[in-house]
Amino acid sequence: MSTRRPSVPRTARARADGQRQPAPPLKRPGPQGASVRSATPTTKHPAEKQAGSPGAGSPPPRRKTSPSEARAAERSQLAGAIRTASAPFRKPAERVIVPAEDAEPIPAKAFSGRLLALAVVLVTITVLLAPSVRTYLQQQAETEALQERITALQREQDTLETQIARWEDPSYIKQQARDRLFLVMPGETRYLVKGGTAVETSEEQQSAASPADLPWADALWASVERAATD
């Protein structure tokens, strides 16, 4: 009677690790008080070797898998199990399509919170900027007034510079001395005409004494009075 090895479950990762190095013997209690045996075959049981030989109905040898492939397979299995347990099947909600003729128009909001917030922001900005704008306009007006004053002073300065340039000319100085101080150069003779102003004054007084808008009788009486006084 041949003995049976106890079935030892192994994961794909342990299987991959077992390909790189021999796994230590695992000891498990056998069913119904069977004796504990090693999971690895030994030379003491030739019958087991014959049972594991090819052609005796044993399964074909599995392809060696790398550790990364084994870990990927484990992750995919665990993810599928978790997804199946946590996300039960849900029936998609049916969308109700309302025809355009039966649809009721939605009234637009005449006043919303956004408009109120925008109005508050605009009022705040106006209150904050009003003093600055007023100060700026006042400064602009003062600047324009100062510019006009500077322009007038520059014109006056140009006039004074022109007069200074004239007084630096010797001929202009001589002319002003003749006209204002009645000075003449050595060897020159100056003649002054007197009486011209008195004649002009008498003519002015006569024209003022005999107005031309009087009637002929008044004019005649006025001439008689003048003749008597003279």
mmCIF file of C-alpha atoms in Angstrom, residues 104-222:
data_model
loop_
_atom_site.group_PDB
_atom_site.id
_atom_site.type_symbol
_atom_site.label_atom_id
_atom_site.label_comp_id
_atom_site.label_asym_id
_atom_site.label_seq_id
_atom_site.Cartn_x
_atom_site.Cartn_y
_atom_site.Cartn_z
ATOM 1 C CA GLU A 104 -41.809 74.758 -19.483
ATOM 2 C CA PRO A 105 -39.505 77.783 -19.692
ATOM 3 C CA ILE A 106 -37.498 78.485 -16.554
ATOM 4 C CA PRO A 107 -37.824 82.145 -15.522
ATOM 5 C CA ALA A 108 -34.518 83.981 -15.241
ATOM 6 C CA LYS A 109 -33.641 85.501 -11.908
ATOM 7 C CA ALA A 110 -34.086 89.256 -11.957
ATOM 8 C CA PHE A 111 -31.751 89.739 -8.996
ATOM 9 C CA SER A 112 -29.019 87.414 -7.820
ATOM 10 C CA GLY A 113 -26.343 87.345 -5.172
ATOM 11 C CA ARG A 114 -23.615 87.891 -7.746
ATOM 12 C CA LEU A 115 -25.109 91.218 -8.795
ATOM 13 C CA LEU A 116 -25.332 92.288 -5.148
ATOM 14 C CA ALA A 117 -21.697 91.335 -4.537
ATOM 15 C CA LEU A 118 -20.624 93.185 -7.694
ATOM 16 C CA ALA A 119 -22.529 96.313 -6.610
ATOM 17 C CA VAL A 120 -20.914 96.201 -3.152
ATOM 18 C CA VAL A 121 -17.462 95.865 -4.702
ATOM 19 C CA LEU A 122 -18.069 98.801 -7.072
ATOM 20 C CA VAL A 123 -19.326 101.032 -4.239
ATOM 21 C CA THR A 124 -16.311 100.129 -2.103
ATOM 22 C CA ILE A 125 -13.883 100.902 -4.931
ATOM 23 C CA THR A 126 -15.631 104.238 -5.592
ATOM 24 C CA VAL A 127 -15.465 105.250 -1.924
ATOM 25 C CA LEU A 128 -11.797 104.318 -1.700
ATOM 26 C CA LEU A 129 -10.758 106.018 -4.933
ATOM 27 C CA ALA A 130 -12.856 109.221 -4.690
ATOM 28 C CA PRO A 131 -10.414 111.119 -2.388
ATOM 29 C CA SER A 132 -7.450 110.073 -4.480
ATOM 30 C CA VAL A 133 -9.142 111.181 -7.713
ATOM 31 C CA ARG A 134 -10.120 114.548 -6.194
ATOM 32 C CA THR A 135 -6.565 115.128 -4.970
ATOM 33 C CA TYR A 136 -5.215 114.205 -8.389
ATOM 34 C CA LEU A 137 -7.536 116.685 -10.149
ATOM 35 C CA GLN A 138 -6.578 119.470 -7.730
ATOM 36 C CA GLN A 139 -2.911 118.798 -8.288
ATOM 37 C CA GLN A 140 -3.443 118.833 -12.051
ATOM 38 C CA ALA A 141 -5.165 122.253 -11.842
ATOM 39 C CA GLU A 142 -2.359 123.636 -9.660
ATOM 40 C CA THR A 143 0.220 122.252 -12.063
ATOM 41 C CA GLU A 144 -1.463 123.949 -15.040
ATOM 42 C CA ALA A 145 -1.622 127.287 -13.159
ATOM 43 C CA LEU A 146 2.060 127.032 -12.271
ATOM 44 C CA GLN A 147 2.901 126.218 -15.876
ATOM 45 C CA GLU A 148 1.079 129.358 -17.068
ATOM 46 C CA ARG A 149 2.885 131.471 -14.466
ATOM 47 C CA ILE A 150 6.227 130.019 -15.492
ATOM 48 C CA THR A 151 5.453 130.835 -19.138
ATOM 49 C CA ALA A 152 4.612 134.476 -18.259
ATOM 50 C CA LEU A 153 7.798 134.823 -16.190
ATOM 51 C CA GLN A 154 9.836 133.405 -19.042
ATOM 52 C CA ARG A 155 8.350 136.017 -21.400
ATOM 53 C CA GLU A 156 9.182 138.777 -18.926
ATOM 54 C CA GLN A 157 12.689 137.406 -18.576
ATOM 55 C CA ASP A 158 13.147 137.451 -22.348
ATOM 56 C CA THR A 159 12.002 141.113 -22.454
ATOM 57 C CA LEU A 160 14.428 142.103 -19.702
ATOM 58 C CA GLU A 161 17.269 140.268 -21.397
ATOM 59 C CA THR A 162 16.481 142.174 -24.619
ATOM 60 C CA GLN A 163 16.605 145.504 -22.750
ATOM 61 C CA ILE A 164 19.905 144.531 -21.124
ATOM 62 C CA ALA A 165 21.314 143.714 -24.538
ATOM 63 C CA ARG A 166 20.197 147.174 -25.786
ATOM 64 C CA TRP A 167 21.852 148.988 -22.875
ATOM 65 C CA GLU A 168 25.062 147.200 -23.673
ATOM 66 C CA ASP A 169 25.094 148.931 -27.074
ATOM 67 C CA PRO A 170 27.019 152.304 -26.899
ATOM 68 C CA SER A 171 24.917 153.969 -29.621
ATOM 69 C CA TYR A 172 21.696 153.184 -27.738
ATOM 70 C CA ILE A 173 23.191 154.667 -24.568
ATOM 71 C CA LYS A 174 24.096 157.917 -26.424
ATOM 72 C CA GLN A 175 20.605 158.210 -27.870
ATOM 73 C CA GLN A 176 18.980 157.759 -24.475
ATOM 74 C CA ALA A 177 21.335 160.387 -22.956
ATOM 75 C CA ARG A 178 20.276 162.930 -25.633
ATOM 76 C CA ASP A 179 16.571 162.213 -25.258
ATOM 77 C CA ARG A 180 16.353 161.975 -21.481
ATOM 78 C CA LEU A 181 19.225 164.072 -20.081
ATOM 79 C CA PHE A 182 19.663 166.577 -22.992
ATOM 80 C CA LEU A 183 23.360 165.713 -23.223
ATOM 81 C CA VAL A 184 25.421 166.264 -26.363
ATOM 82 C CA MET A 185 28.799 165.103 -27.497
ATOM 83 C CA PRO A 186 31.785 167.517 -27.394
ATOM 84 C CA GLY A 187 31.631 169.933 -30.376
ATOM 85 C CA GLU A 188 27.865 169.536 -30.825
ATOM 86 C CA THR A 189 25.244 172.271 -30.178
ATOM 87 C CA ARG A 190 21.712 171.550 -28.979
ATOM 88 C CA TYR A 191 18.808 173.897 -29.733
ATOM 89 C CA LEU A 192 15.582 173.878 -27.698
ATOM 90 C CA VAL A 193 12.374 175.313 -29.212
ATOM 91 C CA LYS A 194 10.073 176.944 -26.661
ATOM 92 C CA GLY A 195 6.393 177.975 -27.029
ATOM 93 C CA GLY A 196 5.189 175.049 -29.066
ATOM 94 C CA THR A 197 3.439 173.535 -26.077
ATOM 95 C CA ALA A 198 1.705 176.854 -25.137
ATOM 96 C CA VAL A 199 0.228 177.296 -28.599
ATOM 97 C CA GLU A 200 -1.132 173.802 -28.549
ATOM 98 C CA THR A 201 -2.600 174.388 -25.102
ATOM 99 C CA SER A 202 -4.382 177.614 -26.173
ATOM 100 C CA GLU A 203 -5.825 175.900 -29.197
ATOM 101 C CA GLU A 204 -7.094 173.089 -27.007
ATOM 102 C CA GLN A 205 -8.653 175.557 -24.555
ATOM 103 C CA GLN A 206 -10.326 177.477 -27.411
ATOM 104 C CA SER A 207 -11.778 174.353 -28.896
ATOM 105 C CA ALA A 208 -13.039 173.313 -25.461
ATOM 106 C CA ALA A 209 -14.559 176.789 -24.801
ATOM 107 C CA SER A 210 -16.482 176.907 -28.086
ATOM 108 C CA PRO A 211 -18.368 173.684 -28.413
ATOM 109 C CA ALA A 212 -19.713 172.982 -31.876
ATOM 110 C CA ASP A 213 -23.039 171.475 -30.822
ATOM 111 C CA LEU A 214 -24.568 174.776 -29.502
ATOM 112 C CA PRO A 215 -27.370 176.548 -31.400
ATOM 113 C CA TRP A 216 -26.434 179.694 -33.342
ATOM 114 C CA ALA A 217 -27.938 182.095 -30.796
ATOM 115 C CA ASP A 218 -26.085 180.493 -27.881
ATOM 116 C CA ALA A 219 -22.910 180.354 -29.933
ATOM 117 C CA LEU A 220 -23.238 184.077 -30.734
ATOM 118 C CA TRP A 221 -23.782 184.992 -27.089
ATOM 119 C CA ALA A 222 -20.831 182.844 -26.040
#
